[in-house]
Short mmCIF file of C-alpha atoms in Angstrom, two decimals:
data_model
loop_
_atom_site.label_atom_id
_atom_site.label_comp_id
_atom_site.label_asym_id
_atom_site.label_seq_id
_atom_site.Cartn_x
_atom_site.Cartn_y
_atom_site.Cartn_z
CA MET S 981 -215.60 -64.77 85.58
CA VAL S 982 -217.12 -63.17 82.49
CA ARG S 983 -217.71 -65.46 79.53
CA ASP S 984 -216.45 -64.15 76.21
CA ASP S 985 -218.07 -66.86 74.05
CA ILE S 986 -221.63 -65.53 74.42
CA ILE S 987 -222.66 -63.15 71.69
CA GLU S 988 -225.43 -60.65 72.41
CA TYR S 989 -227.27 -60.60 69.10
CA SER S 990 -229.62 -57.78 70.06
CA LEU S 991 -226.64 -55.42 70.19
CA ASP S 992 -225.67 -56.45 66.68
CA ALA S 993 -228.91 -55.22 65.01
CA HIS S 994 -228.16 -53.22 61.88
CA HIS S 995 -231.52 -51.68 61.16
CA SER S 996 -233.07 -48.40 62.09
CA GLU S 997 -236.30 -47.80 63.94
CA GLU S 998 -238.11 -47.15 60.65
CA GLU S 999 -237.06 -50.54 59.29
CA GLY S 1000 -238.09 -52.17 62.57
CA GLU S 1001 -241.49 -50.51 62.31
CA LYS S 1002 -241.92 -51.83 58.75
CA ILE S 1003 -241.03 -55.33 59.93
CA ARG S 1004 -243.53 -55.16 62.80
CA LYS S 1005 -246.22 -53.85 60.43
CA LYS S 1006 -245.56 -56.77 58.07
CA ILE S 1007 -245.83 -59.25 60.95
CA TRP S 1008 -249.20 -57.82 61.98
CA LYS S 1009 -250.41 -57.91 58.36
CA VAL S 1010 -249.41 -61.58 57.97
CA THR S 1011 -251.05 -62.46 61.28
CA ALA S 1012 -254.27 -60.69 60.30
CA ILE S 1013 -254.51 -62.32 56.87
CA LEU S 1014 -253.85 -65.84 58.16
CA SER S 1015 -256.24 -65.31 61.09
CA ILE S 1016 -259.05 -64.08 58.83
CA ILE S 1017 -258.71 -67.04 56.48
CA THR S 1018 -258.65 -69.47 59.42
CA LEU S 1019 -261.62 -67.73 61.05
CA VAL S 1020 -263.67 -68.05 57.85
CA GLU S 1021 -262.84 -71.77 57.64
CA VAL S 1022 -263.74 -72.38 61.29
CA LEU S 1023 -266.98 -70.36 61.17
CA VAL S 1024 -268.20 -72.13 58.04
CA GLY S 1025 -267.35 -75.50 59.58
CA ALA S 1026 -268.99 -74.66 62.90
CA PHE S 1027 -272.17 -72.90 61.81
CA TYR S 1028 -273.11 -74.35 58.43
CA PRO S 1029 -275.82 -77.04 58.69
CA LYS S 1030 -274.49 -80.57 58.65
CA GLU S 1031 -277.30 -81.81 56.36
CA VAL S 1032 -276.04 -79.87 53.34
CA ALA S 1033 -276.59 -81.45 49.95
CA GLY S 1034 -276.14 -80.59 46.31
CA SER S 1035 -274.31 -77.57 44.99
CA ALA S 1036 -273.97 -75.90 48.42
CA TRP S 1037 -271.85 -78.81 49.64
CA GLU S 1038 -269.70 -78.65 46.49
CA PHE S 1039 -269.19 -74.93 47.06
CA ILE S 1040 -268.10 -75.54 50.66
CA LYS S 1041 -265.65 -78.29 49.68
CA TRP S 1042 -264.05 -76.26 46.90
CA GLY S 1043 -264.04 -73.20 49.13
CA TYR S 1044 -262.05 -75.07 51.76
CA ILE S 1045 -259.60 -76.35 49.16
CA ILE S 1046 -259.07 -72.88 47.69
CA LEU S 1047 -258.69 -71.19 51.09
CA THR S 1048 -256.21 -73.85 52.23
CA VAL S 1049 -254.12 -73.51 49.07
CA ILE S 1050 -254.13 -69.70 49.38
CA LYS S 1051 -253.08 -69.93 53.01
CA ALA S 1052 -250.29 -72.41 52.22
CA GLY S 1053 -249.04 -70.26 49.34
CA TYR S 1054 -249.04 -67.15 51.49
CA ILE S 1055 -247.10 -68.95 54.23
CA VAL S 1056 -244.50 -70.07 51.68
CA MET S 1057 -244.23 -66.57 50.23
CA VAL S 1058 -243.76 -64.87 53.59
CA PHE S 1059 -242.08 -67.29 55.97
CA MET S 1060 -239.85 -68.98 53.42
CA HIS S 1061 -239.01 -65.61 51.85
CA LEU S 1062 -240.07 -66.75 48.40
CA GLY S 1063 -241.96 -63.48 47.92
CA GLU S 1064 -238.65 -61.63 47.79
CA GLU S 1065 -237.26 -63.70 44.91
CA ARG S 1066 -237.43 -63.09 41.19
CA LYS S 1067 -240.60 -63.99 39.33
CA THR S 1068 -239.04 -66.82 37.32
CA PHE S 1069 -237.67 -68.47 40.46
CA LYS S 1070 -241.05 -68.15 42.18
CA MET S 1071 -242.79 -69.79 39.25
CA MET S 1072 -240.16 -72.53 39.09
CA ILE S 1073 -240.96 -73.40 42.71
CA ILE S 1074 -244.72 -72.83 42.72
CA ILE S 1075 -245.88 -74.33 39.39
CA PRO S 1076 -244.82 -77.95 40.17
CA TYR S 1077 -246.65 -77.74 43.50
CA ILE S 1078 -249.78 -76.37 41.81
CA ILE S 1079 -249.67 -79.19 39.27
CA PHE S 1080 -249.20 -81.74 42.06
CA ILE S 1081 -252.11 -80.31 44.08
CA LEU S 1082 -254.36 -80.36 41.00
CA TYR S 1083 -253.32 -83.98 40.38
CA LEU S 1084 -254.20 -84.90 43.96
CA ILE S 1085 -257.58 -83.19 43.71
CA PHE S 1086 -258.31 -84.98 40.43
CA HIS S 1087 -257.22 -88.32 41.85
CA LEU S 1088 -259.24 -87.90 45.06
CA SER S 1089 -262.32 -86.84 43.09
CA ASN S 1090 -262.15 -89.85 40.80
CA GLU S 1091 -261.54 -92.26 43.66
CA GLY S 1092 -264.36 -90.69 45.65
CA ILE S 1093 -266.74 -91.17 42.73
CA SER S 1094 -265.60 -94.78 42.37
CA VAL S 1095 -266.07 -95.51 46.07
CA GLY S 1096 -269.48 -93.83 46.00
CA ASP S 1097 -270.55 -95.96 43.03
CA THR S 1098 -269.35 -99.09 44.81
CA TRP S 1099 -271.30 -98.23 47.97
CA ASN S 1100 -274.42 -97.54 45.90
CA THR S 1101 -274.03 -100.95 44.21
CA PHE S 1102 -273.98 -102.74 47.58
CA ARG S 1103 -276.91 -100.74 49.01
CA HIS S 1104 -279.35 -101.87 46.34
#
């Protein structure tokens, strides 16, 4: 008995080979960009000396934050199809998240300073 309730979606494709090639090219581009950013993060974490102090450590921390935010934004733009929307809609979605992320960074920085001051008080 042949089932008539199963739909073969691959037969229902409405794009040409050129459009399929563009889609595959975009997938490879997204994979390459996300892989490069992740590779940079992993290499810095694996090979940078653990006894880093001063401005180099600040650069590494802010570098990780910036790379992570860029990667998250790119994922939202591509996989959630926000990149295909109008500019005002993009900004309406992205700006509150940017403000929230900046708030979290500010809050974590202030709390980190406070905790560091408290530890220094108990050490002496």
